[in-house]
Coordinates of C-alpha atoms in Angstrom, one line a residue:
M17 CA 96.0 72.3 93.5
L18 CA 98.8 70.5 91.7
A19 CA 100.0 68.4 94.7
D20 CA 100.0 68.3 98.5
I21 CA 103.8 68.1 98.7
A22 CA 104.0 68.8 102.5
P23 CA 101.1 66.6 103.8
G24 CA 98.1 68.0 105.5
P25 CA 98.2 71.6 106.7
L26 CA 101.9 71.9 106.3
S27 CA 103.2 74.2 103.5
S28 CA 105.7 73.2 100.8
I29 CA 106.2 76.9 99.9
P30 CA 106.9 76.2 96.2
S31 CA 108.8 78.7 94.0
Q32 CA 111.0 79.3 90.9
F33 CA 108.7 77.4 88.5
T34 CA 110.9 76.9 85.3
H35 CA 110.1 75.0 82.2
L36 CA 112.0 72.8 79.8
A37 CA 111.1 73.0 76.1
D38 CA 109.0 69.8 76.3
G39 CA 106.8 71.3 79.0
T40 CA 108.4 69.5 82.0
T41 CA 108.4 71.9 85.0
V42 CA 111.0 72.0 87.8
F43 CA 110.6 74.1 91.0
A44 CA 111.8 74.3 94.5
A45 CA 109.7 73.0 97.5
T46 CA 109.9 71.2 100.8
D47 CA 108.0 68.1 101.9
G48 CA 108.6 68.9 105.5
S49 CA 111.2 66.3 106.1
L50 CA 113.9 66.6 103.4
G51 CA 114.3 70.3 103.4
R52 CA 113.9 72.6 100.4
E53 CA 114.9 70.7 97.3
L54 CA 114.3 70.3 93.6
W55 CA 110.9 68.9 92.4
V56 CA 109.5 68.2 89.0
R57 CA 106.1 68.0 87.4
T58 CA 106.2 65.7 84.4
L59 CA 104.2 65.7 81.2
D60 CA 102.1 62.9 82.7
D61 CA 101.1 65.2 85.6
D62 CA 103.3 63.3 88.1
V63 CA 104.9 65.4 90.8
F64 CA 107.9 64.0 92.7
L65 CA 111.2 64.9 94.3
L66 CA 113.8 65.2 91.5
E67 CA 116.9 65.3 93.6
D68 CA 117.7 65.6 97.3
I69 CA 120.7 67.8 96.6
N70 CA 121.5 68.5 100.3
P71 CA 120.8 65.0 101.7
G72 CA 118.5 64.8 104.7
P73 CA 116.8 67.8 106.4
G74 CA 119.2 70.3 104.9
D75 CA 118.1 72.7 102.2
G76 CA 119.6 72.3 98.7
L77 CA 117.8 75.4 97.5
P78 CA 117.5 77.5 100.7
F79 CA 115.6 80.8 100.6
D80 CA 118.7 82.9 101.0
L81 CA 119.8 81.5 97.6
W82 CA 116.5 82.3 95.9
M83 CA 116.9 83.5 92.3
P84 CA 115.2 82.7 89.0
M85 CA 116.5 79.6 87.3
A86 CA 117.6 79.9 83.6
S87 CA 116.3 77.6 80.9
L88 CA 118.4 76.4 77.9
G89 CA 115.6 74.5 76.3
D90 CA 116.5 70.9 77.2
R91 CA 118.4 71.9 80.4
I92 CA 117.9 74.3 83.3
V93 CA 120.7 76.0 85.2
F94 CA 120.1 76.9 88.8
L95 CA 121.9 77.7 92.1
A96 CA 122.1 75.1 94.8
D97 CA 124.1 74.0 97.9
D98 CA 124.8 70.3 98.5
G99 CA 126.3 70.9 101.9
V100 CA 129.8 70.0 100.6
H101 CA 130.7 72.4 97.7
G102 CA 129.0 75.5 98.9
A103 CA 126.4 77.4 96.8
E104 CA 127.3 76.7 93.1
P105 CA 125.7 76.4 89.7
W106 CA 123.8 73.1 89.0
V107 CA 122.1 71.8 85.9
T108 CA 119.1 69.5 85.3
D109 CA 117.4 68.0 82.3
G110 CA 114.3 67.1 84.4
T111 CA 115.6 63.6 85.3
P112 CA 117.4 62.4 88.5
Q113 CA 120.4 61.2 86.5
G114 CA 120.6 64.4 84.6
T115 CA 120.7 66.6 87.7
Q116 CA 124.2 67.4 88.8
L117 CA 126.7 70.0 90.0
L118 CA 127.7 72.0 86.9
M119 CA 131.0 73.3 88.3
D120 CA 132.6 73.9 91.7
I121 CA 133.7 77.4 90.7
A122 CA 135.0 78.3 94.2
P123 CA 136.7 74.9 95.1
G124 CA 135.8 73.2 98.3
S125 CA 133.2 74.3 100.7
N126 CA 133.4 77.9 99.6
S127 CA 130.5 79.5 97.6
S128 CA 131.1 81.3 94.3
Y129 CA 128.2 83.7 94.9
V130 CA 126.5 83.1 91.6
S131 CA 123.9 85.8 90.7
E132 CA 121.7 86.9 87.8
L133 CA 121.4 83.7 85.8
T134 CA 120.3 85.0 82.4
T135 CA 119.7 83.0 79.2
W136 CA 121.5 84.4 76.1
G137 CA 120.8 82.3 73.1
N138 CA 122.4 78.9 73.7
Y139 CA 124.2 80.1 76.9
V140 CA 123.5 81.2 80.4
V141 CA 125.5 84.2 81.6
F142 CA 126.0 85.0 85.3
S143 CA 128.4 86.6 87.7
A144 CA 130.5 84.5 90.1
D145 CA 133.6 84.6 92.3
D146 CA 136.1 81.7 91.9
G147 CA 138.1 82.9 95.0
I148 CA 141.0 84.2 92.8
H149 CA 139.6 86.8 90.3
G150 CA 136.8 88.3 92.4
N151 CA 133.2 88.5 91.2
E152 CA 133.4 88.5 87.3
L153 CA 131.5 87.6 84.2
W154 CA 130.9 83.8 83.5
M155 CA 129.1 81.8 80.8
T156 CA 128.0 78.2 80.4
D157 CA 126.4 76.1 77.7
G158 CA 125.1 73.7 80.4
T159 CA 128.1 71.5 80.5
P160 CA 131.2 71.5 82.8
A161 CA 133.5 71.9 79.8
G162 CA 131.5 74.8 78.5
T163 CA 131.5 76.7 81.8
M164 CA 134.2 79.4 82.1
M165 CA 135.0 82.9 83.1
V166 CA 134.7 85.3 80.2
A167 CA 137.0 88.1 81.4
D168 CA 138.7 89.4 84.5
L169 CA 137.5 93.0 84.0
N170 CA 138.7 94.2 87.3
A171 CA 142.1 92.6 87.2
G172 CA 143.3 90.4 90.1
S173 CA 141.3 89.6 93.1
N174 CA 139.1 92.7 92.8
S175 CA 135.5 92.4 91.6
S176 CA 133.8 94.1 88.6
F177 CA 130.4 92.9 89.9
P178 CA 128.8 92.5 86.5
G179 CA 125.0 92.6 86.3
E180 CA 121.8 93.7 84.4
F181 CA 122.6 91.2 81.7
T182 CA 120.4 92.1 78.7
P183 CA 120.6 90.4 75.2
L184 CA 120.1 92.8 72.3
G185 CA 120.9 92.6 68.6
G186 CA 123.2 89.6 69.0
S187 CA 125.2 91.3 71.8
L188 CA 125.0 91.1 75.6
F189 CA 124.8 94.4 77.4
F190 CA 125.7 94.7 81.1
R191 CA 127.1 96.9 83.8
A192 CA 130.4 96.4 85.4
D193 CA 133.3 98.3 87.2
D194 CA 136.7 97.7 85.8
G195 CA 138.4 99.6 88.6
I196 CA 139.3 102.5 86.2
V197 CA 136.1 104.1 84.9
G198 CA 133.8 103.0 87.7
D199 CA 130.4 101.2 87.3
E200 CA 129.6 101.8 83.6
L201 CA 127.9 100.3 80.5
W202 CA 129.6 97.4 78.7
K203 CA 128.8 94.9 76.0
L204 CA 129.8 91.5 74.9
P205 CA 129.6 91.5 71.0
E206 CA 129.4 87.7 70.9
P207 CA 129.8 84.7 73.3
F208 CA 133.2 84.5 75.0
S209 CA 134.5 87.6 73.1
P210 CA 136.4 90.3 74.9
P211 CA 134.0 92.8 76.7
M212 CA 133.9 96.4 75.3
L213 CA 133.2 99.6 77.2
V214 CA 130.3 101.2 75.5
E215 CA 130.6 104.7 77.1
D216 CA 132.2 106.2 80.2
I217 CA 129.0 108.1 80.9
N218 CA 130.2 109.7 84.1
P219 CA 133.8 110.5 83.1
G220 CA 136.4 109.4 85.6
P221 CA 136.5 106.7 88.2
D222 CA 133.1 107.3 89.9
G223 CA 130.8 105.5 87.4
S224 CA 127.3 106.3 86.2
S225 CA 125.6 103.2 87.8
P226 CA 123.5 102.2 84.8
S227 CA 120.5 100.1 85.6
L228 CA 117.0 99.0 84.6
F229 CA 118.0 98.0 81.1
S230 CA 115.1 97.6 78.6
E231 CA 115.0 97.0 74.8
H232 CA 112.8 99.2 72.6
Q233 CA 112.8 99.1 68.8
G234 CA 116.4 97.9 68.6
M235 CA 117.8 100.3 71.2
L236 CA 118.7 99.9 74.8
F237 CA 117.2 102.3 77.3
F238 CA 118.3 102.6 80.9
S239 CA 118.8 104.9 83.9
A240 CA 122.2 106.4 84.5
F241 CA 123.9 109.2 86.5
H242 CA 125.7 112.2 85.1
P243 CA 126.8 115.1 87.3
M244 CA 125.2 117.6 84.9
Y245 CA 121.8 115.7 84.7
G246 CA 121.5 113.5 87.8
Y247 CA 119.8 110.1 87.3
E248 CA 118.0 110.4 83.9
P249 CA 116.9 108.1 81.0
W250 CA 119.7 107.2 78.6
F251 CA 119.8 105.3 75.3
T252 CA 122.4 103.4 73.3
D253 CA 122.7 101.5 70.0
G254 CA 125.8 99.8 71.3
T255 CA 128.2 102.4 70.0
M256 CA 129.8 105.4 71.7
A257 CA 128.4 107.8 69.1
G258 CA 124.9 106.3 69.5
T259 CA 124.8 106.7 73.3
G260 CA 123.3 109.7 75.0
V261 CA 120.9 111.2 77.5
L262 CA 117.3 110.8 76.3
S263 CA 115.9 113.8 78.2
D264 CA 116.8 115.8 81.2
I265 CA 113.3 115.3 82.7
C266 CA 114.1 117.0 86.0
P267 CA 116.1 119.9 84.6
G268 CA 119.6 120.5 85.9
S269 CA 121.4 118.3 88.4
C270 CA 118.2 117.0 90.1
S271 CA 117.2 113.4 89.2
S272 CA 114.0 112.1 87.7
F273 CA 114.9 108.6 88.8
P274 CA 113.3 106.9 85.7
H275 CA 112.1 103.4 86.3
S276 CA 109.9 100.5 84.9
F277 CA 110.9 100.9 81.3
T278 CA 108.3 98.9 79.2
S279 CA 108.1 98.7 75.5
S280 CA 104.7 98.7 73.9
G281 CA 104.1 99.4 70.2
S282 CA 105.8 102.7 69.1
Y283 CA 106.3 103.9 72.7
L284 CA 108.5 103.1 75.6
I285 CA 106.4 103.6 78.8
F286 CA 108.1 104.4 82.1
G287 CA 107.8 106.3 85.4
A288 CA 109.7 109.5 86.2
N289 CA 109.6 112.5 88.5
D290 CA 110.1 115.9 86.8
G291 CA 110.2 117.7 90.2
I292 CA 106.8 119.3 89.6
F293 CA 104.2 116.6 89.2
G294 CA 105.8 113.8 91.3
D295 CA 106.6 110.3 90.0
E296 CA 104.1 109.9 87.1
L297 CA 103.6 108.1 83.8
W298 CA 105.9 109.1 80.9
R299 CA 106.5 107.9 77.4
T300 CA 109.1 108.3 74.6
D301 CA 109.3 107.5 71.0
G302 CA 113.1 107.4 71.4
T303 CA 113.7 111.1 70.7
P304 CA 114.1 114.0 73.2
N305 CA 111.1 115.9 71.7
G306 CA 109.0 112.7 71.8
T307 CA 109.6 112.2 75.6
I308 CA 106.6 113.6 77.5
M309 CA 104.5 113.0 80.6
V310 CA 101.4 111.0 79.6
L311 CA 99.2 111.9 82.6
D312 CA 99.4 113.4 86.0
I313 CA 97.5 110.5 87.6
M314 CA 97.9 111.8 91.2
S315 CA 97.1 115.5 90.6
G316 CA 99.7 118.0 91.7
S317 CA 103.1 117.4 93.2
A318 CA 102.2 114.1 94.8
S319 CA 103.2 110.8 93.2
S320 CA 100.9 108.1 91.9
F321 CA 103.4 105.4 92.9
L322 CA 102.9 103.6 89.6
G323 CA 104.5 100.1 89.2
E324 CA 104.1 96.6 87.8
L325 CA 104.2 97.9 84.2
T326 CA 103.2 94.9 82.0
P327 CA 102.8 95.0 78.2
F328 CA 99.6 93.3 76.9
N329 CA 98.7 93.4 73.2
D330 CA 98.8 97.1 72.3
I331 CA 98.5 98.5 75.8
V332 CA 100.4 98.5 79.1
L333 CA 98.7 97.4 82.4
F334 CA 100.1 98.9 85.6
T335 CA 99.2 99.8 89.1
A336 CA 98.7 103.4 90.4
D337 CA 97.0 105.5 93.0
D338 CA 95.1 108.6 91.8
G339 CA 94.4 109.8 95.4
I340 CA 90.7 108.8 95.1
F341 CA 90.4 105.1 94.5
G342 CA 93.6 103.9 96.1
N343 CA 96.2 101.7 94.4
E344 CA 94.3 99.9 91.6
L345 CA 94.7 98.4 88.1
W346 CA 95.3 100.9 85.3
R347 CA 95.9 100.8 81.6
T348 CA 97.6 103.0 79.0
D349 CA 98.2 103.2 75.3
G350 CA 100.7 106.0 75.7
T351 CA 98.1 108.8 75.3
P352 CA 96.3 110.8 77.9
N353 CA 92.8 109.7 76.6
G354 CA 94.0 106.1 76.5
T355 CA 95.2 106.1 80.1
M356 CA 92.5 105.2 82.7
M357 CA 91.7 102.9 85.7
V358 CA 90.6 99.5 84.5
L359 CA 88.5 98.7 87.5
D360 CA 88.2 99.8 91.1
I361 CA 88.7 96.3 92.5
N362 CA 88.4 97.3 96.1
P363 CA 85.6 99.9 95.9
G364 CA 86.2 103.3 97.3
P365 CA 89.4 104.8 98.6
D366 CA 90.7 101.5 99.9
W367 CA 93.6 99.8 98.0
S368 CA 93.4 96.5 96.2
W369 CA 97.2 96.3 95.9
P370 CA 97.5 94.4 92.6
Y371 CA 100.9 92.8 92.3
Q372 CA 102.9 90.3 90.3
L373 CA 101.2 91.2 87.0
T374 CA 102.0 88.5 84.5
N375 CA 101.1 88.4 80.8
F376 CA 100.0 84.9 79.9
G377 CA 97.4 83.2 77.7
G378 CA 95.4 86.2 76.5
G379 CA 95.2 88.0 79.9
V380 CA 97.3 89.6 82.6
W381 CA 97.2 87.6 85.9
F382 CA 97.8 89.1 89.3
N383 CA 97.1 89.0 93.0
A384 CA 94.7 91.6 94.5
D385 CA 92.2 92.2 97.4
D386 CA 88.7 93.3 96.6
G387 CA 88.0 94.1 100.3
A388 CA 85.7 91.1 100.8
S389 CA 87.5 88.0 99.4
G390 CA 91.1 88.6 100.6
Y391 CA 94.1 88.4 98.2
E392 CA 93.1 86.1 95.4
L393 CA 93.8 85.3 91.8
W394 CA 92.7 87.8 89.2
V395 CA 92.9 88.1 85.5
S396 CA 92.3 91.1 83.2
D397 CA 92.1 91.8 79.4
G398 CA 92.4 95.5 80.1
T399 CA 88.7 96.1 80.3
A400 CA 86.4 96.3 83.4
A401 CA 84.1 93.6 82.0
G402 CA 87.1 91.4 81.3
T403 CA 88.6 91.7 84.8
M404 CA 87.6 88.8 87.1
M405 CA 88.6 87.0 90.2
Y406 CA 89.0 83.3 91.0
D407 CA 88.4 82.8 94.8
I408 CA 90.8 79.9 95.6
L409 CA 90.2 80.3 99.4
P410 CA 86.5 81.1 99.7
G411 CA 85.4 83.8 102.1
P412 CA 87.4 86.7 103.5
G413 CA 90.7 84.7 103.9
S414 CA 93.5 85.0 101.3
S415 CA 95.1 82.4 99.2
D416 CA 97.7 85.0 98.3
P417 CA 98.8 83.6 95.0
F418 CA 102.3 84.5 93.6
E419 CA 105.3 83.1 91.7
F420 CA 103.2 83.1 88.5
S421 CA 104.8 81.3 85.5
G422 CA 103.0 80.2 82.4
F423 CA 103.9 77.6 79.8
G424 CA 101.7 76.2 77.1
G425 CA 98.1 76.4 78.3
T426 CA 99.0 76.1 82.1
L427 CA 99.7 78.9 84.6
F428 CA 101.8 77.7 87.6
F429 CA 101.8 79.5 90.9
S430 CA 102.0 79.2 94.7
A431 CA 98.9 79.6 96.8
E432 CA 97.5 78.8 100.2
D433 CA 94.6 76.5 100.8
E434 CA 92.5 76.2 104.0
F435 CA 93.3 72.5 104.5
F436 CA 96.6 72.0 102.7
G437 CA 98.8 75.0 103.5
R438 CA 100.8 76.8 100.7
E439 CA 101.3 74.4 97.8
P440 CA 101.8 74.5 94.0
F441 CA 98.7 75.3 92.0
I442 CA 97.9 75.3 88.3
F443 CA 95.3 77.0 86.2
E444 CA 94.5 75.2 83.0
L445 CA 93.3 77.7 80.3
C446 CA 90.1 76.5 78.7
T447 CA 89.9 75.3 75.2
P448 CA 87.6 77.0 72.6
Q449 CA 85.1 74.2 73.2
T450 CA 84.8 75.0 76.9
E451 CA 82.3 77.6 78.2
V452 CA 83.4 79.3 81.4
C453 CA 81.1 81.1 83.8
D454 CA 83.1 84.2 84.5
G455 CA 81.2 85.4 87.5
I456 CA 80.2 88.7 85.8
D457 CA 76.6 89.9 85.5
N458 CA 77.0 90.9 81.9
D459 CA 73.4 91.7 81.3
C460 CA 72.9 93.6 84.5
D461 CA 69.8 91.6 85.6
G462 CA 71.1 91.2 89.2
L463 CA 71.9 87.5 88.5
V464 CA 75.1 85.8 87.5
D465 CA 74.4 83.1 84.9
C466 CA 76.9 81.1 82.9
D467 CA 74.8 81.9 79.8
D468 CA 74.8 85.6 80.3
P469 CA 75.3 87.2 76.9
D470 CA 78.7 88.9 76.5
L471 CA 77.4 92.4 76.6
V472 CA 80.0 95.1 77.1
D473 CA 79.1 98.2 79.1
E474 CA 81.5 101.0 78.2
A475 CA 79.3 103.9 79.3
P476 CA 80.1 105.2 82.8
P477 CA 77.4 106.4 85.1
S478 CA 76.5 110.1 85.4
A479 CA 77.1 111.5 88.9
S480 CA 74.9 114.3 90.0
C481 CA 75.4 116.2 93.3
V482 CA 73.1 118.5 95.2
Q483 CA 73.7 122.2 94.5
A484 CA 72.8 123.7 97.9
P485 CA 75.5 123.5 100.6
L486 CA 74.8 120.7 103.1
V487 CA 75.1 121.4 106.8
L488 CA 76.3 118.5 109.1
M489 CA 76.7 118.4 112.8
L490 CA 79.8 117.2 114.6
N491 CA 79.3 114.3 117.0
E492 CA 80.6 113.7 120.5
V493 CA 84.1 112.8 119.2
G494 CA 84.3 115.8 116.8
E495 CA 83.5 114.0 113.6
A496 CA 80.8 114.2 111.0
E497 CA 80.2 111.3 108.6
V498 CA 79.3 112.4 105.1
P499 CA 76.7 109.9 103.8
A500 CA 77.0 109.6 100.0
E501 CA 73.2 109.5 99.8
L502 CA 73.0 113.1 101.0
L503 CA 75.3 114.3 98.3
D504 CA 73.5 112.4 95.5
S505 CA 70.9 114.2 93.3
L506 CA 69.5 111.5 91.0
S507 CA 72.8 110.1 89.6
T508 CA 72.0 107.7 86.7
D509 CA 73.5 104.8 84.8
N510 CA 72.5 102.9 81.7
C511 CA 72.8 99.7 83.7
L512 CA 72.7 99.7 87.5
I513 CA 74.4 101.9 90.0
D514 CA 76.2 99.4 92.2
T515 CA 77.7 101.6 94.8
M516 CA 78.5 105.2 95.7
W517 CA 80.7 106.8 98.4
S518 CA 82.0 110.2 99.5
Y519 CA 85.6 111.3 99.6
P520 CA 86.6 112.3 102.2
P521 CA 84.0 110.2 104.0
V522 CA 84.5 112.0 107.4
L523 CA 85.0 115.6 108.3
D524 CA 86.3 116.9 111.6
C525 CA 86.8 119.9 113.8
S526 CA 89.6 121.2 111.7
V527 CA 87.2 122.4 109.1
K528 CA 84.4 123.6 111.5
G529 CA 82.4 126.4 110.0
D530 CA 84.1 126.2 106.5
L531 CA 82.6 125.2 103.2
V532 CA 84.4 122.0 102.2
P533 CA 84.3 120.4 98.7
V534 CA 83.4 116.7 99.1
Q535 CA 83.5 114.3 96.1
L536 CA 80.7 111.9 95.4
V537 CA 81.9 108.8 93.5
V538 CA 79.3 106.7 91.7
E539 CA 80.2 103.2 90.3
D540 CA 78.1 100.9 88.1
C541 CA 77.9 97.1 88.0
V542 CA 81.0 96.6 85.9
G543 CA 83.3 99.0 87.8
L544 CA 82.9 102.2 85.6
H545 CA 82.6 105.4 87.6
D546 CA 81.9 109.1 87.6
T547 CA 82.4 111.9 90.2
C548 CA 80.9 115.2 91.2
V549 CA 81.5 117.7 94.0
A550 CA 79.1 119.0 96.7
Q551 CA 79.8 121.7 99.3
V552 CA 79.5 120.7 102.9
R553 CA 79.7 122.8 106.1
V554 CA 80.1 121.2 109.5
V555 CA 78.9 122.9 112.7
D556 CA 79.4 122.2 116.4
T557 CA 76.2 122.2 118.3
I558 CA 77.4 120.3 121.4
P559 CA 78.4 122.6 124.3
P560 CA 81.5 121.7 126.4
I561 CA 81.1 119.8 129.6
V562 CA 82.4 121.4 132.9
T563 CA 82.3 120.2 136.5
C564 CA 83.4 122.6 139.2
L565 CA 84.9 122.2 142.6
D566 CA 83.8 123.9 145.8
P567 CA 87.2 125.1 146.9
T568 CA 88.1 126.9 150.1
I569 CA 89.7 130.2 149.3
Y570 CA 92.0 132.0 151.8
L571 CA 92.2 135.8 151.6
D572 CA 95.6 137.5 151.8
S573 CA 96.5 140.3 154.1
S574 CA 94.8 142.8 151.9
G575 CA 91.5 140.9 152.1
S576 CA 91.6 139.6 148.5
A577 CA 92.4 136.4 146.6
M578 CA 93.3 135.6 143.0
L579 CA 91.4 132.7 141.4
Q580 CA 92.5 130.8 138.3
P581 CA 90.3 128.5 136.3
D582 CA 92.2 125.4 137.4
D583 CA 91.3 126.3 141.0
V584 CA 87.6 125.6 140.4
I585 CA 87.5 123.2 137.5
L586 CA 87.3 119.5 138.2
L587 CA 86.4 118.3 134.7
L588 CA 86.5 120.1 131.4
D589 CA 85.8 118.4 128.0
D590 CA 84.6 119.2 124.5
N591 CA 84.1 117.3 121.3
C592 CA 86.5 119.7 119.5
A593 CA 88.7 121.9 121.6
I594 CA 88.3 124.4 124.5
E595 CA 89.1 127.8 123.1
S596 CA 89.1 129.8 126.4
T597 CA 88.0 129.6 130.1
T598 CA 87.1 132.6 132.3
I599 CA 86.0 133.1 135.9
S600 CA 83.3 135.6 136.8
P601 CA 83.3 137.6 138.9

C-alpha cells in the first residue's frame, strides 16, 4: 500500500493516476475530511495533499467530473471545480504553487463542460463550451495565454460536440457536427490551423457518426455509418480520395458494429458481427481481401463477447467466452492456430471476468477472479505458465484492483485492504538481481518452491472418454449430476491432471430417455486443457406420489355420477411432470 490517506478502515478511493516526466505522480483522492482533491506522490515517496481546490469538505475533483488527466511532460491538465468558477480546466506541475486554474472558459460560476482531454505533442486538445459558441474544439499549451478555442465549427451558439481526438502523422483527427453535413470525420492539419472536413461519409445532414478511432501502419481506422452498408469499418489516410469502407462485413445495410480496433504487427485486430457467426474476432491487413474472421470462438451464431483487446509484444491479449470455460483470458497473433485461451483462471464453466488489461513492464496486468481468492491482481506474459496472481486481500475476499497506470518500474493502482479500506497501491517491478517466487509449481512436484526451475509445459493433457453410453437416474427434484469421473477413461498428461469437470454438469427431465452428448474437460497443473465427448442417457425410476380423498358422491336422478381426478386426489407430485391421470372404474 502506498499510503493510508483516509485513516483506518475508511477509503480514499484514489483514481486518475497521472505522471509528470520526472516520475512525480498526481491523482485524485479523499482523506475523509477535505473531500475529493488533488494528491501527489513525490520522487522521495512522500504522499500528501497537493491542493485543496474546493476548500473544506467540498469535492474539487468530484466523481461526476471523472475523466483521465492529460500530461504535457512537466505539467498536467485536469478538470476541477473550486466551488466558485464551476468545472473548468486546471494545471499543475506537481507543486502547490504550480497548481492553478488554467482558464475560466465559461465566466463566473458556470461550467464549460470540458471533455476528452487529449495530449497532442506539446498541446492538450479538448472540447468546451464558453457559453457563447457552444461546445467546440479548444487547445492549450498549459498556460492561460496559450489556451483558446480553435474554431467555431457549428457557428453561433450551436455545438459541434468534437470528440474522438486522435493524433496521426502530425495531424489531429476528430469527429464533429458543423450543422451542415452532420457528425462526420474532420482533421486539424497542425495546431490552431483551420479544421478540414475529411469526408462526408453519409452524404447530407444526417452524419456517419464515426467512432472508435485507431491508428494502424499510418492509416486511421474507425467505425462509421453509411445507408448502403450500415455501421462498418472504414479507413482514411487523411484525404478524401484515401477514405473508404474497408469491408462490408455484414453484407448490405445490416451492421457489423466493428469495435476494439487494436494494432499488432502487420494486422489490425478487432471484433465484428457478420450476421452469421455472431460478434467474433477479425483481422485486417488494411485491404478488403485481407479482412477476414480469425476464429469463431463461440461456435455458431452466438457471440464470444470479446473485449479488452490489449497489444503485447507480437500478440494481442483479450477476453472472450467460448461457451465452455466462461469469460477468460485469450491471446491471438491474428491467425486461427495462434488464437487460444491463455489460462482457465476460474476452472470450469464459471467466469473469471478479467478486466482493465494494461500492458506494462513486460506483462499485461489485470483484475480477475479465480473462484477461490476473489478479484485480485493478475499478470500474464501470454502463456499459461507466465500467468500468475498476487493475492492482496488473502482468502476469498476481493481487493478488486483497478485504475492501473504504470510509469518507470512502478505500477500504480487502487485496491481494497482488509484493514485500511480502498487506498492507493504500488507494485514495484523487480530488478534483474531480485528472484521472485511466482507461486507456480513449474516442476509439477506438488510443491511450490522459489527455486523451482523455470520448466515450461506446453503439452496439453489427453482427454479420454468412455465409449459405452452411460445411464444416470434422475433424483427427487428431476436432476441427474454428471460426475466427471464417470466420463473419464484414463485421461493422461505429461505432468499432472489437476482437475476435470463435465459440461453440462447436470441433466434434467427435459432430456429424459434421450442420448445426450456431454463434454469432459481435463486440465493440467499449468491450465492447459483437452476435451472429449461421452453419451449419457437419463432415466426416471421414481414413481409419482399420490394421496387420495374418501369423498362422498351423490348420484343423480338416473342413478349415476361423473367423477373427475380432482374429486379424489388430495396430493399429486412427481420429480419430473405428471403426464396423465385416470380414474378406474
